[in-house]
JSON list of C-alpha atoms and ligand atoms in Angstrom, two decimals:
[
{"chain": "X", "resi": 146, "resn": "UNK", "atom": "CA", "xyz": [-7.35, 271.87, 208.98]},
{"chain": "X", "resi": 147, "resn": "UNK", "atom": "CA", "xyz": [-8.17, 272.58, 206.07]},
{"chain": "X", "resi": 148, "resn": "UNK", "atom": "CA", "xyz": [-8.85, 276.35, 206.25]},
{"chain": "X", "resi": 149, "resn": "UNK", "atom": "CA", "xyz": [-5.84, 276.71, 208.07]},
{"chain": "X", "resi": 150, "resn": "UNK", "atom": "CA", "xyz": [-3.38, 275.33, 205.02]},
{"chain": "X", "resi": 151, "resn": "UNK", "atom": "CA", "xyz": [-5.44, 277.45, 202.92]},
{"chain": "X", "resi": 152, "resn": "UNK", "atom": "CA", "xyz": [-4.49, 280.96, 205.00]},
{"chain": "X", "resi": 153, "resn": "UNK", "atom": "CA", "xyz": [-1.08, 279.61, 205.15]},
{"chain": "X", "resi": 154, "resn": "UNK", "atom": "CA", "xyz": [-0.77, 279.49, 201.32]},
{"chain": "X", "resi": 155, "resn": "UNK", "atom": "CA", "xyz": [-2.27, 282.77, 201.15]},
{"chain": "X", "resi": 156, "resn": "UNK", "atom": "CA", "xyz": [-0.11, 284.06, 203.07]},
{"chain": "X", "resi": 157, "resn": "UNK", "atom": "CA", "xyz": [2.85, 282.57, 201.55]},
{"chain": "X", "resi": 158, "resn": "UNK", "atom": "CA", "xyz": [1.55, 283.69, 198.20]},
{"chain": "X", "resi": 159, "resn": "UNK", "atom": "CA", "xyz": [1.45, 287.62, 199.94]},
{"chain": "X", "resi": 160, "resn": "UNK", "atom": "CA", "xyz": [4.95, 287.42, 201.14]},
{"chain": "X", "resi": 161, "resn": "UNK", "atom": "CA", "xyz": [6.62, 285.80, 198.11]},
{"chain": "X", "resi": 162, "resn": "UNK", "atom": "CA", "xyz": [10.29, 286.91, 197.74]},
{"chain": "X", "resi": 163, "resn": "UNK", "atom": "CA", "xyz": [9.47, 287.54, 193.92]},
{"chain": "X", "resi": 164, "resn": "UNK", "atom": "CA", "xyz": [7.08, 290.38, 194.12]},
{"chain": "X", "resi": 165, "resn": "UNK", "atom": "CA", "xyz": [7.63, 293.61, 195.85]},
{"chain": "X", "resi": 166, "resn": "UNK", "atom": "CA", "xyz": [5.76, 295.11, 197.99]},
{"chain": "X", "resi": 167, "resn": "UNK", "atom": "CA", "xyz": [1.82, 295.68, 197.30]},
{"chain": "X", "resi": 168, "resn": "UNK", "atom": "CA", "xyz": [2.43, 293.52, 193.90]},
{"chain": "X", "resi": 169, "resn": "UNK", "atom": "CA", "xyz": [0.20, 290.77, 192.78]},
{"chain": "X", "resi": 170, "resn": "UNK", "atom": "CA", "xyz": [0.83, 287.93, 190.00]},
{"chain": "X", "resi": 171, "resn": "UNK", "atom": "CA", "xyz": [-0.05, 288.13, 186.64]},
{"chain": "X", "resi": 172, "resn": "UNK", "atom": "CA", "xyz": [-0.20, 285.50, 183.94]},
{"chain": "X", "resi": 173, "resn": "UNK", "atom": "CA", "xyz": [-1.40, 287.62, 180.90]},
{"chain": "X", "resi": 174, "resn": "UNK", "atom": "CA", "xyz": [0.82, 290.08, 179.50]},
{"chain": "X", "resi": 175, "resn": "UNK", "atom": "CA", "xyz": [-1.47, 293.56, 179.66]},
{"chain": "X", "resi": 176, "resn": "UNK", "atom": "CA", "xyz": [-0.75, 296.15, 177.17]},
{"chain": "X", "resi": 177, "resn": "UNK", "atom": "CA", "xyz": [-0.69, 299.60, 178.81]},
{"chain": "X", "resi": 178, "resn": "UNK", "atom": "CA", "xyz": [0.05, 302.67, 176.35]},
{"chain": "X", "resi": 179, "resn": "UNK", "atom": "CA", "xyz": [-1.29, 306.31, 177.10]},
{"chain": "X", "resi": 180, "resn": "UNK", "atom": "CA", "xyz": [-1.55, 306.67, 173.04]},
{"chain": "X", "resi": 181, "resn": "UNK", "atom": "CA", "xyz": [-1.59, 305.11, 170.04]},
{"chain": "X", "resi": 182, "resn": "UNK", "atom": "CA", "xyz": [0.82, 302.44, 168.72]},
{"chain": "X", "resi": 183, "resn": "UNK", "atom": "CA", "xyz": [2.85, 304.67, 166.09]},
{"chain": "X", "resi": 184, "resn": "UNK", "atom": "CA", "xyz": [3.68, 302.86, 162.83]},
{"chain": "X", "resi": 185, "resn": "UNK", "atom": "CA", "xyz": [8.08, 302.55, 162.48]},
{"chain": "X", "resi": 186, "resn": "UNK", "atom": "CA", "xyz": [9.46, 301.83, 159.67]},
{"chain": "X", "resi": 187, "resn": "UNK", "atom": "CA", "xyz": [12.28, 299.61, 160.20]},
{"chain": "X", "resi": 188, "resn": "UNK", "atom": "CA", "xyz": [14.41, 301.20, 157.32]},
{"chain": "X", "resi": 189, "resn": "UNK", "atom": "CA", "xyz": [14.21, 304.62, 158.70]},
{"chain": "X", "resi": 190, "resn": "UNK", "atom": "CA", "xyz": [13.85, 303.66, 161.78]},
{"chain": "X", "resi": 191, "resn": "UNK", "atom": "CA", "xyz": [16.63, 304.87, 164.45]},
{"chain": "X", "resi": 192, "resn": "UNK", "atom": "CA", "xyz": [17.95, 305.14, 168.24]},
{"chain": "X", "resi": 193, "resn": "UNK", "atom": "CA", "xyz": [19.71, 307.89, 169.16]},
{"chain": "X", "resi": 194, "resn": "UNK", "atom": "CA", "xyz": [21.74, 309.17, 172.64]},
{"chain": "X", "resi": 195, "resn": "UNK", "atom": "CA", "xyz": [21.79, 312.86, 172.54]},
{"chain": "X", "resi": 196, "resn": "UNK", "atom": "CA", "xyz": [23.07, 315.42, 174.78]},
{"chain": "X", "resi": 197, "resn": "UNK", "atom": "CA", "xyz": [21.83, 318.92, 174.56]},
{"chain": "X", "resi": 198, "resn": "UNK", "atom": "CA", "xyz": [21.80, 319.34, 170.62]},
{"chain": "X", "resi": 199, "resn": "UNK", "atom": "CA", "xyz": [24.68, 317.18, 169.93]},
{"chain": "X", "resi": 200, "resn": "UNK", "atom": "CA", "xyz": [23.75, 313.64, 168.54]},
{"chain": "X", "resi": 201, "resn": "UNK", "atom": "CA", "xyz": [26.72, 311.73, 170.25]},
{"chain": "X", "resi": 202, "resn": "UNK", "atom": "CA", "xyz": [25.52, 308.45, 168.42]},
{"chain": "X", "resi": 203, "resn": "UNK", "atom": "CA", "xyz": [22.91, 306.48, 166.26]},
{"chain": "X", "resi": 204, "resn": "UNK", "atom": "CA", "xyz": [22.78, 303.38, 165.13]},
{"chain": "X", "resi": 205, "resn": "UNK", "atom": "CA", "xyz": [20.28, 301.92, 162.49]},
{"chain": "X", "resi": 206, "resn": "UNK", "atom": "CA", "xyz": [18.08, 298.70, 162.86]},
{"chain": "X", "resi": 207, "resn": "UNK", "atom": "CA", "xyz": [20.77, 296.89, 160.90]},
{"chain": "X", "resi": 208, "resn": "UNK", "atom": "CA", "xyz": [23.15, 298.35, 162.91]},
{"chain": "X", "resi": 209, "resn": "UNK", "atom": "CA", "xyz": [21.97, 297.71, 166.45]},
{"chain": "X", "resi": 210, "resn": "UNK", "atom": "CA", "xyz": [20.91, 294.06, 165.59]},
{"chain": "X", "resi": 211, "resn": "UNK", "atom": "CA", "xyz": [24.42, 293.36, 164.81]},
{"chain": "X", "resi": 212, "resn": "UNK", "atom": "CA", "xyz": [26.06, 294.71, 167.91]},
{"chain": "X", "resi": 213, "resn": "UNK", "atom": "CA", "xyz": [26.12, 291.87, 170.72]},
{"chain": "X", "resi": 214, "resn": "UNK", "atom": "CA", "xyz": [22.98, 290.48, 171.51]},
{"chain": "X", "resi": 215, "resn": "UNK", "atom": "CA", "xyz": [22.06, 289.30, 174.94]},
{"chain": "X", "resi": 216, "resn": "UNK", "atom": "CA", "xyz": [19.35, 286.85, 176.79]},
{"chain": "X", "resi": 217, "resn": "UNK", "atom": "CA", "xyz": [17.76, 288.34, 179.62]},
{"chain": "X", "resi": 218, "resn": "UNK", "atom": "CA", "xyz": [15.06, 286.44, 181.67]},
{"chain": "X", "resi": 219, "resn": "UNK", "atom": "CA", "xyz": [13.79, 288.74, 184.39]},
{"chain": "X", "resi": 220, "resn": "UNK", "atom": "CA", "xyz": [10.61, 289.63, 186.45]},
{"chain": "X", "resi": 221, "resn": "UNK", "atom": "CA", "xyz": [8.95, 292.98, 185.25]},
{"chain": "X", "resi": 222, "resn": "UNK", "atom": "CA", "xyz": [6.37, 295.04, 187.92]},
{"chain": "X", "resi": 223, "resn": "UNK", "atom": "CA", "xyz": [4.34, 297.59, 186.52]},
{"chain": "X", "resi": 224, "resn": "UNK", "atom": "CA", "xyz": [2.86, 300.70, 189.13]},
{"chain": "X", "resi": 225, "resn": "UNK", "atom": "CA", "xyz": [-1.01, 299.82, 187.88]},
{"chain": "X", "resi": 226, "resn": "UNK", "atom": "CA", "xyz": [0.15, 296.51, 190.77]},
{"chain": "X", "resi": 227, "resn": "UNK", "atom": "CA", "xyz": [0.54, 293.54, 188.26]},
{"chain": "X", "resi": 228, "resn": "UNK", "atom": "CA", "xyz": [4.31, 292.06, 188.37]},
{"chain": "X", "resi": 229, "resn": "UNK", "atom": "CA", "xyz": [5.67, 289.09, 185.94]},
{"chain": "X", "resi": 230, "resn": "UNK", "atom": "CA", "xyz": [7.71, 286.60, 186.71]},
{"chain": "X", "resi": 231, "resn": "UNK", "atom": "CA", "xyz": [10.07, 285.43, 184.30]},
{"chain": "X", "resi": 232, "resn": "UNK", "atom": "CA", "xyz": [9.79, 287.24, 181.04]},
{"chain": "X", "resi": 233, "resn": "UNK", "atom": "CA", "xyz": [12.02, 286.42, 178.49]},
{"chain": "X", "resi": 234, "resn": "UNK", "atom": "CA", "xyz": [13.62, 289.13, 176.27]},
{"chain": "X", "resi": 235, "resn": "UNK", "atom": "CA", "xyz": [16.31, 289.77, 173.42]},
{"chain": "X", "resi": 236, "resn": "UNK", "atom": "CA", "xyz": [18.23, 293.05, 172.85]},
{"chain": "X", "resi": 237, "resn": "UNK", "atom": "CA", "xyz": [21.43, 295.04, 173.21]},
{"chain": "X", "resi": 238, "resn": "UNK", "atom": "CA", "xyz": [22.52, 296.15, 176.57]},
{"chain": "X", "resi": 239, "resn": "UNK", "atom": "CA", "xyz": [23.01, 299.88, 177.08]},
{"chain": "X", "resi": 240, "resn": "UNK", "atom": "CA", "xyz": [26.40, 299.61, 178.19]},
{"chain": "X", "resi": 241, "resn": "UNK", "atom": "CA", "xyz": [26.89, 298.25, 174.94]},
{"chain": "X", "resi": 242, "resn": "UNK", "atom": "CA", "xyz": [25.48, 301.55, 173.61]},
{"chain": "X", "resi": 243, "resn": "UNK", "atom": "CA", "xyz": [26.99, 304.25, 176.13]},
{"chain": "X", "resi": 244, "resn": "UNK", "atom": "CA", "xyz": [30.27, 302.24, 175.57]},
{"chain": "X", "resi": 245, "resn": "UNK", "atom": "CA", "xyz": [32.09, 304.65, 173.13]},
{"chain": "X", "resi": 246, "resn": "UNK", "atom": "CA", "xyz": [30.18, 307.93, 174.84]},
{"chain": "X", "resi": 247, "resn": "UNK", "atom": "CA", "xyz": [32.56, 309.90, 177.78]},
{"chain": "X", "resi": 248, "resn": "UNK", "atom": "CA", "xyz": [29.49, 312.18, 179.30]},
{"chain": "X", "resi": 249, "resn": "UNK", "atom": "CA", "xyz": [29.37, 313.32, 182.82]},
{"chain": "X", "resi": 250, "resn": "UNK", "atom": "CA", "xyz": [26.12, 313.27, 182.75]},
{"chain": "X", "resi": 251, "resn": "UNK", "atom": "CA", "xyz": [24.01, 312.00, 184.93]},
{"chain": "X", "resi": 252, "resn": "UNK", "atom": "CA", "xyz": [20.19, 311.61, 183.95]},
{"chain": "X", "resi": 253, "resn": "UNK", "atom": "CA", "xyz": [18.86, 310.35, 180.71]},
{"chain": "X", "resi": 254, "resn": "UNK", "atom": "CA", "xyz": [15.60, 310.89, 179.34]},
{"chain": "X", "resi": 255, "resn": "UNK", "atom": "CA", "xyz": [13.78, 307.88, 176.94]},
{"chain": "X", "resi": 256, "resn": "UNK", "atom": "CA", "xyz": [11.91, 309.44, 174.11]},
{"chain": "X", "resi": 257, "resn": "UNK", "atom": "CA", "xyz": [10.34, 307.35, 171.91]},
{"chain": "X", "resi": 258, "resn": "UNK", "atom": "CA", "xyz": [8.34, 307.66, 168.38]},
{"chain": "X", "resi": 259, "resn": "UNK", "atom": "CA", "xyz": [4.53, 308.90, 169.11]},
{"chain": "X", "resi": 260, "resn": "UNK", "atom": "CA", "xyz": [6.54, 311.37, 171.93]},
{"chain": "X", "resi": 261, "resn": "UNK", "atom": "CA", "xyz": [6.54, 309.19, 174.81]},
{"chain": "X", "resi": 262, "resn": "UNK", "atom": "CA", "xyz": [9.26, 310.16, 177.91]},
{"chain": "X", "resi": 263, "resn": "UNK", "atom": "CA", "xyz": [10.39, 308.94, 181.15]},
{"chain": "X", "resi": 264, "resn": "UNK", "atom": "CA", "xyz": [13.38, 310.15, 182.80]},
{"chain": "X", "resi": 265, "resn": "UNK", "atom": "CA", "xyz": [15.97, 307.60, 184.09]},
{"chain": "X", "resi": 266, "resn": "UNK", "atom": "CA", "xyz": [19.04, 308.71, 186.56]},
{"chain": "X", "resi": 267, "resn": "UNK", "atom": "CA", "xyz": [21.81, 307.44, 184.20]},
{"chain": "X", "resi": 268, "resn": "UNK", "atom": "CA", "xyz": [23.33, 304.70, 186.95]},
{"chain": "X", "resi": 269, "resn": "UNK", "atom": "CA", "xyz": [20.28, 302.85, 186.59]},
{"chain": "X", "resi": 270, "resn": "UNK", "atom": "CA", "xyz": [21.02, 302.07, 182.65]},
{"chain": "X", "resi": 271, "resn": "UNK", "atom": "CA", "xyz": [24.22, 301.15, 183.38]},
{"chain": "X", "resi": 272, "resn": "UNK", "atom": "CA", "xyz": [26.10, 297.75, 184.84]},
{"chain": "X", "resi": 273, "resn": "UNK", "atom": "CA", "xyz": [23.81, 295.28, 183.08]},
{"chain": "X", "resi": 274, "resn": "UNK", "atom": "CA", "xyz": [20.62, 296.79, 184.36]},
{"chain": "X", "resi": 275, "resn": "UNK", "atom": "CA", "xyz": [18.71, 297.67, 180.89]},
{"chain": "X", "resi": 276, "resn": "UNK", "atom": "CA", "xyz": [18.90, 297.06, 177.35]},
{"chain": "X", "resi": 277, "resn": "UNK", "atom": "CA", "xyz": [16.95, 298.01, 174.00]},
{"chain": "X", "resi": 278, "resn": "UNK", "atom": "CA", "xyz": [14.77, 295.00, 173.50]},
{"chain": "X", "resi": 279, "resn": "UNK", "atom": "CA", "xyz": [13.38, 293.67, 170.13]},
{"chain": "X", "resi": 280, "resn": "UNK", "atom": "CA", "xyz": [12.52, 290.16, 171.00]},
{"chain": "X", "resi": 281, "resn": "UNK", "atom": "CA", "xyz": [9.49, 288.63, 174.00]},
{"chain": "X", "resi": 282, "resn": "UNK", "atom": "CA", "xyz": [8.80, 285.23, 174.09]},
{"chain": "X", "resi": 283, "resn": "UNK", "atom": "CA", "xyz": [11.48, 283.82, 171.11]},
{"chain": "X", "resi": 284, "resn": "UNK", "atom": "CA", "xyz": [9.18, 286.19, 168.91]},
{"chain": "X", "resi": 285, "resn": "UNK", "atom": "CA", "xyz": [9.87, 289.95, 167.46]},
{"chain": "X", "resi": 286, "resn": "UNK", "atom": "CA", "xyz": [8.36, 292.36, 170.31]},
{"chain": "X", "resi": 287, "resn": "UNK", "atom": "CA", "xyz": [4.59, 292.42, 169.36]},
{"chain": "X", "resi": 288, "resn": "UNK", "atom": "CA", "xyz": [4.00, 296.42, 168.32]},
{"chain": "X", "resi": 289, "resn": "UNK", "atom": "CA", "xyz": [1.61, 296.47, 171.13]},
{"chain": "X", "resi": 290, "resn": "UNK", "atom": "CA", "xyz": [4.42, 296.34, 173.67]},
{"chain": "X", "resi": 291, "resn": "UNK", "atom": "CA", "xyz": [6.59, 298.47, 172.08]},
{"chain": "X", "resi": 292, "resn": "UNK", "atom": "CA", "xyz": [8.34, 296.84, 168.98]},
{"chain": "X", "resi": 293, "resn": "UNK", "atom": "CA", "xyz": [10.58, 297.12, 166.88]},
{"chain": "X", "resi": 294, "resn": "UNK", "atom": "CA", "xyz": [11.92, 297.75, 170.05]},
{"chain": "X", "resi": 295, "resn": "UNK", "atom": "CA", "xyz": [11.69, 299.29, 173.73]},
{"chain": "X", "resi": 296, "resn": "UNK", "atom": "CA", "xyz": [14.02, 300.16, 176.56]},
{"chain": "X", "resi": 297, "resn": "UNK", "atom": "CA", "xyz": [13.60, 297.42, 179.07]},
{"chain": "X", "resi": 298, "resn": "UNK", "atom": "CA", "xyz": [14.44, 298.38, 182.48]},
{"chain": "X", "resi": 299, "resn": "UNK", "atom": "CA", "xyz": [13.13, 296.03, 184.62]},
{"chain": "X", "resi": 300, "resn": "UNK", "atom": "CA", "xyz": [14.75, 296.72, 187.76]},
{"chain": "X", "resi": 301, "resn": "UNK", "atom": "CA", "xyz": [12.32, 299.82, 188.10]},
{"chain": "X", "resi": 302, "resn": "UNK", "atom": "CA", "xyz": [8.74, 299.83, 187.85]},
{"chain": "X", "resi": 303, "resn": "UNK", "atom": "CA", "xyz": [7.80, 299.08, 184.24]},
{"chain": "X", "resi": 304, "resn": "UNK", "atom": "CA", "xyz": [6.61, 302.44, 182.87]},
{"chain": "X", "resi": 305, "resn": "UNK", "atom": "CA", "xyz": [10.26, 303.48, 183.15]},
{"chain": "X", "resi": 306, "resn": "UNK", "atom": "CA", "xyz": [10.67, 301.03, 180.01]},
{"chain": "X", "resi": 307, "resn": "UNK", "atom": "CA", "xyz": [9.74, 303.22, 177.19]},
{"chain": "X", "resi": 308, "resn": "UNK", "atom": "CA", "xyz": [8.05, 301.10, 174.46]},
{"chain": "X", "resi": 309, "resn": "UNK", "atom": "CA", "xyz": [8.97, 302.20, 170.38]},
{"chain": "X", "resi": 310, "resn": "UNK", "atom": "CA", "xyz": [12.05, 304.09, 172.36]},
{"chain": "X", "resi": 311, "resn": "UNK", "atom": "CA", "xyz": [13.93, 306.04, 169.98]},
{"chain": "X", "resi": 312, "resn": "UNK", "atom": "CA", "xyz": [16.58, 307.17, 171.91]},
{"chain": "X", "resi": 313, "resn": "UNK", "atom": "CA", "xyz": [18.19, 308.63, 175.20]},
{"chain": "X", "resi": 314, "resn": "UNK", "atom": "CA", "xyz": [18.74, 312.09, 175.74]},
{"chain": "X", "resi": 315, "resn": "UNK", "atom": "CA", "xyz": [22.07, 312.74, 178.28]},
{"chain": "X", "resi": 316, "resn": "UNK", "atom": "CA", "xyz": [21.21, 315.46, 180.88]},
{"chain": "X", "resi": 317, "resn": "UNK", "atom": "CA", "xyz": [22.97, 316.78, 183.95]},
{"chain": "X", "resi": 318, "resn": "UNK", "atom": "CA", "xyz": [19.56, 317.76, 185.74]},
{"chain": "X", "resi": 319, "resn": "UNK", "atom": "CA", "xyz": [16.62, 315.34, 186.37]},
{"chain": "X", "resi": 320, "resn": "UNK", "atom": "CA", "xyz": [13.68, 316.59, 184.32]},
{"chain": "X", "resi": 321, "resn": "UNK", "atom": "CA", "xyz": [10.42, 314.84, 184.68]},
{"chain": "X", "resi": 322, "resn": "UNK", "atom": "CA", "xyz": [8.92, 312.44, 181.68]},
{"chain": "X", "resi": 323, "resn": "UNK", "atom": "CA", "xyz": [5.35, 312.24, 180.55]},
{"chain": "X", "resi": 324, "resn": "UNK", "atom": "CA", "xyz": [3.98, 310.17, 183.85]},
{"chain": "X", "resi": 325, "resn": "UNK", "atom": "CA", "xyz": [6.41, 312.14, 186.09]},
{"chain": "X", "resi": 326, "resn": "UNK", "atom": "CA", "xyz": [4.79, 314.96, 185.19]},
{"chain": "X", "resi": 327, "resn": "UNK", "atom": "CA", "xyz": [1.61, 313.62, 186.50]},
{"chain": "X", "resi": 328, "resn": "UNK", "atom": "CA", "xyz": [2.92, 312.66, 189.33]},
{"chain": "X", "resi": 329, "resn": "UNK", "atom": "CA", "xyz": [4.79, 309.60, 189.02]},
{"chain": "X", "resi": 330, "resn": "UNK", "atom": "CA", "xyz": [8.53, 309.20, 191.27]},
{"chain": "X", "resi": 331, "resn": "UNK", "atom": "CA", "xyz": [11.91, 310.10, 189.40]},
{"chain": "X", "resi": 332, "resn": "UNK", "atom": "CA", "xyz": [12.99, 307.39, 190.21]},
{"chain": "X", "resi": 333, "resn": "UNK", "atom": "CA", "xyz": [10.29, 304.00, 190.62]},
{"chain": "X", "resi": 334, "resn": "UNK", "atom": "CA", "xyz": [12.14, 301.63, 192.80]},
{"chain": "X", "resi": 335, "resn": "UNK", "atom": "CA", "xyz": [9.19, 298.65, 193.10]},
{"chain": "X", "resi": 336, "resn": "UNK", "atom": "CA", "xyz": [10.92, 297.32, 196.21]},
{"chain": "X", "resi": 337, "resn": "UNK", "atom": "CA", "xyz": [10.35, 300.08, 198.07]},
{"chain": "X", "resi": 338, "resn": "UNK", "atom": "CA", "xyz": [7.11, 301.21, 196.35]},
{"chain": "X", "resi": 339, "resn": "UNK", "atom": "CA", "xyz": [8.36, 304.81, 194.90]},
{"chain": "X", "resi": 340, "resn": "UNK", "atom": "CA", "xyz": [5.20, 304.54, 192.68]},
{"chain": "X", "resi": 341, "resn": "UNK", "atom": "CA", "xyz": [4.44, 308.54, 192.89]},
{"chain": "X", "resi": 342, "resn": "UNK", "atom": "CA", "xyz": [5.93, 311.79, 195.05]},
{"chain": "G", "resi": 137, "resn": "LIG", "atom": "N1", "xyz": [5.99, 304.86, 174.48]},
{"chain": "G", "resi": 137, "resn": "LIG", "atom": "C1", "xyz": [5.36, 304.42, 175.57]},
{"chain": "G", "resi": 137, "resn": "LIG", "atom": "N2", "xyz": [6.01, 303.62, 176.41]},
{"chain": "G", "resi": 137, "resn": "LIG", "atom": "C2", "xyz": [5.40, 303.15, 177.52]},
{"chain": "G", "resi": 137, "resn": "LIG", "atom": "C3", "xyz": [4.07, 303.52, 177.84]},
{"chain": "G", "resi": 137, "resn": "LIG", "atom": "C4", "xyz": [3.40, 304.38, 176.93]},
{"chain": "G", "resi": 137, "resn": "LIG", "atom": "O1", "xyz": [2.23, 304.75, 177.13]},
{"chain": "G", "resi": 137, "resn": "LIG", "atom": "N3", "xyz": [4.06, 304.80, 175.80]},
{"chain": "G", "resi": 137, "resn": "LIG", "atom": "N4", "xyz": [3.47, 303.06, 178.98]},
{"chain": "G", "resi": 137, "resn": "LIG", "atom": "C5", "xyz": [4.38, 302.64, 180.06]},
{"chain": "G", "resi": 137, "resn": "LIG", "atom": "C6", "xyz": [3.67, 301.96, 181.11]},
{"chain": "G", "resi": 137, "resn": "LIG", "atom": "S1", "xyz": [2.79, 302.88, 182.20]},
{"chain": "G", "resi": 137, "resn": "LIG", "atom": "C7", "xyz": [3.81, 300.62, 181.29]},
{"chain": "G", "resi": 137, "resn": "LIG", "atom": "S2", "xyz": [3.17, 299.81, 182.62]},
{"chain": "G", "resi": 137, "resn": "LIG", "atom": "C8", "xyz": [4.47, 299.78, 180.26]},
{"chain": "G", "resi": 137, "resn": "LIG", "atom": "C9", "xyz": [3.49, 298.80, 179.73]},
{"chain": "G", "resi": 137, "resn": "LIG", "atom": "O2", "xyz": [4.10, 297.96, 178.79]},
{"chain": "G", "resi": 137, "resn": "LIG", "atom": "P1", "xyz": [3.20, 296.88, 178.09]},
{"chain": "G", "resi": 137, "resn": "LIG", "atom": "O3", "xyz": [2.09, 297.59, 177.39]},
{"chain": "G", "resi": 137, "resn": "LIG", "atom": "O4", "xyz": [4.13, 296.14, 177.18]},
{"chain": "G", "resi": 137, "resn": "LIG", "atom": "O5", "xyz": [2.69, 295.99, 179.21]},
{"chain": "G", "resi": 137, "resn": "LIG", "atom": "O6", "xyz": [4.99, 300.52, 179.19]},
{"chain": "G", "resi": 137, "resn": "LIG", "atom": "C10", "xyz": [5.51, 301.78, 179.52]},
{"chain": "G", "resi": 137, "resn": "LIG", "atom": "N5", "xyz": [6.10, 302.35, 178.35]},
{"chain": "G", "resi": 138, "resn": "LIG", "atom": "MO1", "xyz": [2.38, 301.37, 184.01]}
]
C-alpha cells in the first residue's frame, strides 16, 4: 500500500496544473546570467522605448518609481527546466509605459545595460502580461537578478525577462536576441515547450 500512495503522489506531483510541461519545482531562486552583473547607477540610470533612431520615451528612476506601481504574484519557468511558484514582484506595467506611444509596430526587442537582448512579439507586453520590476520578495531586486530593475515577463519562459533592462526597442520585423541567436524560439511559450527552433 504503501508504494502504491507513493507512485500516486509522484505522479500527481508530474502532472501538477502549475508547471508546464517537462518543468520541475524549485525552492531556491538560481541566478542565471551569460555575463557579468554591470554596475547602474541609479542617477543616470534610464529605460528607454525606441523605434528605429527615434527615442519615443524615457523615463528616469525617479520618474518610473512614481508612475503607478503594481503587485504581481506569479509563477516564473525558466528553459534550463526549473519553474517557481508564486514569486512576488513590484514594478510598473508596460502598458503603463507604451500608454502615450501610437506605433504599429509589432516586435520589441529588451536591451539591457552589459548588452543583453531578447526579442518579444509586442502583444505579449501588452494587456497586463509584463512589467519593469524593481522589487522580489518585499526587498529591492537583488543585482544578481537583474536590479535596479528587469522586464518581467512571466508568461514566457524566463530568459525572455531581461534582467538590468534598459529599454525596448519597437520593430516591425522579429529579429532574434542574444539566446535566439543560439538557438532559442522567438517566441518561448512554456506551456507548449517552444524552448528552441
Ligand atoms: N541581462 C540579462 N538578462 C537575462 C539573462 C542574462 O544573461 N542577462 N539571462 C536570462 C535567463 S536565461 C534567465 S533563465 C533569467 C534568469 O534570471 P535569474 O538569474 O534572476 O534567475 O534571466 C534572463 N535574463
Ligand atoms: Mo534561462
Amino acid at each position: 500500500m504503501a508504494i502504491v500512495s507513493r507512485g500516486f503522489g509522484a505522479r500527481r506531483r508530474a502532472s501538477d496544473p502549475q508547471l508546464p510541461p517537462g518543468q520541475y519545482l524549485t525552492e531556491d531562486f538560481p541566478v542565471l546570467s551569460a555575463g557579468p552583473t554591470p554596475r547602474i547607477d541609479l542617477a543616470t540610470w534610464t529605460f528607454e522605448i525606441q523605434s528605429g533612431t527615434d527615442t519615443l520615451a524615457a523615463w528616469s528612476w525617479d520618474e518610473l518609481i512614481a508612475l503607478e506601481i503594481e503587485d504581481v504574484r506569479t509563477d516564473i519557468h525558466c528553459v534550463t527546466r526549473w519553474s517557481k511558484l508564486g514569486t512576488s514582484w513590484r514594478g510598473v506595467s508596460i502598458d503603463t509605459l507604451l500608454a502615450g506611444i501610437d506605433t504599429t509596430a509589432s516586435y520589441a526587442t529588451a536591451h539591457s545595460y552589459g548588452g543583453y537582448t531578447t526579442n518579444i512579439p509586442l502583444a505579449e507586453l501588452r494587456g497586463g502580461r509584463a512589467w519593469v520590476a524593481f522589487e522580489f520578495d518585499g526587498a529591492p531586486l537583488d543585482p544578481e537578478h537583474g536590479g535596479p530593475a528587469r522586464l518581467l515577463v512571466p508568461h514566457l519562459y524566463f530568459w525572455k525577462s531581461a534582467k538590468w533592462v534598459h529599454g525596448l526597442t519597437l520593430m516591425d520585423q522579429d529579429a532574434p536576441g542574444f539566446w535566439e541567436q543560439n538557438g532559442y524560439s522567438m517566441h518561448g511559450d512554456p506551456w507548449t515547450e517552444e524552448r528552441y527552433w
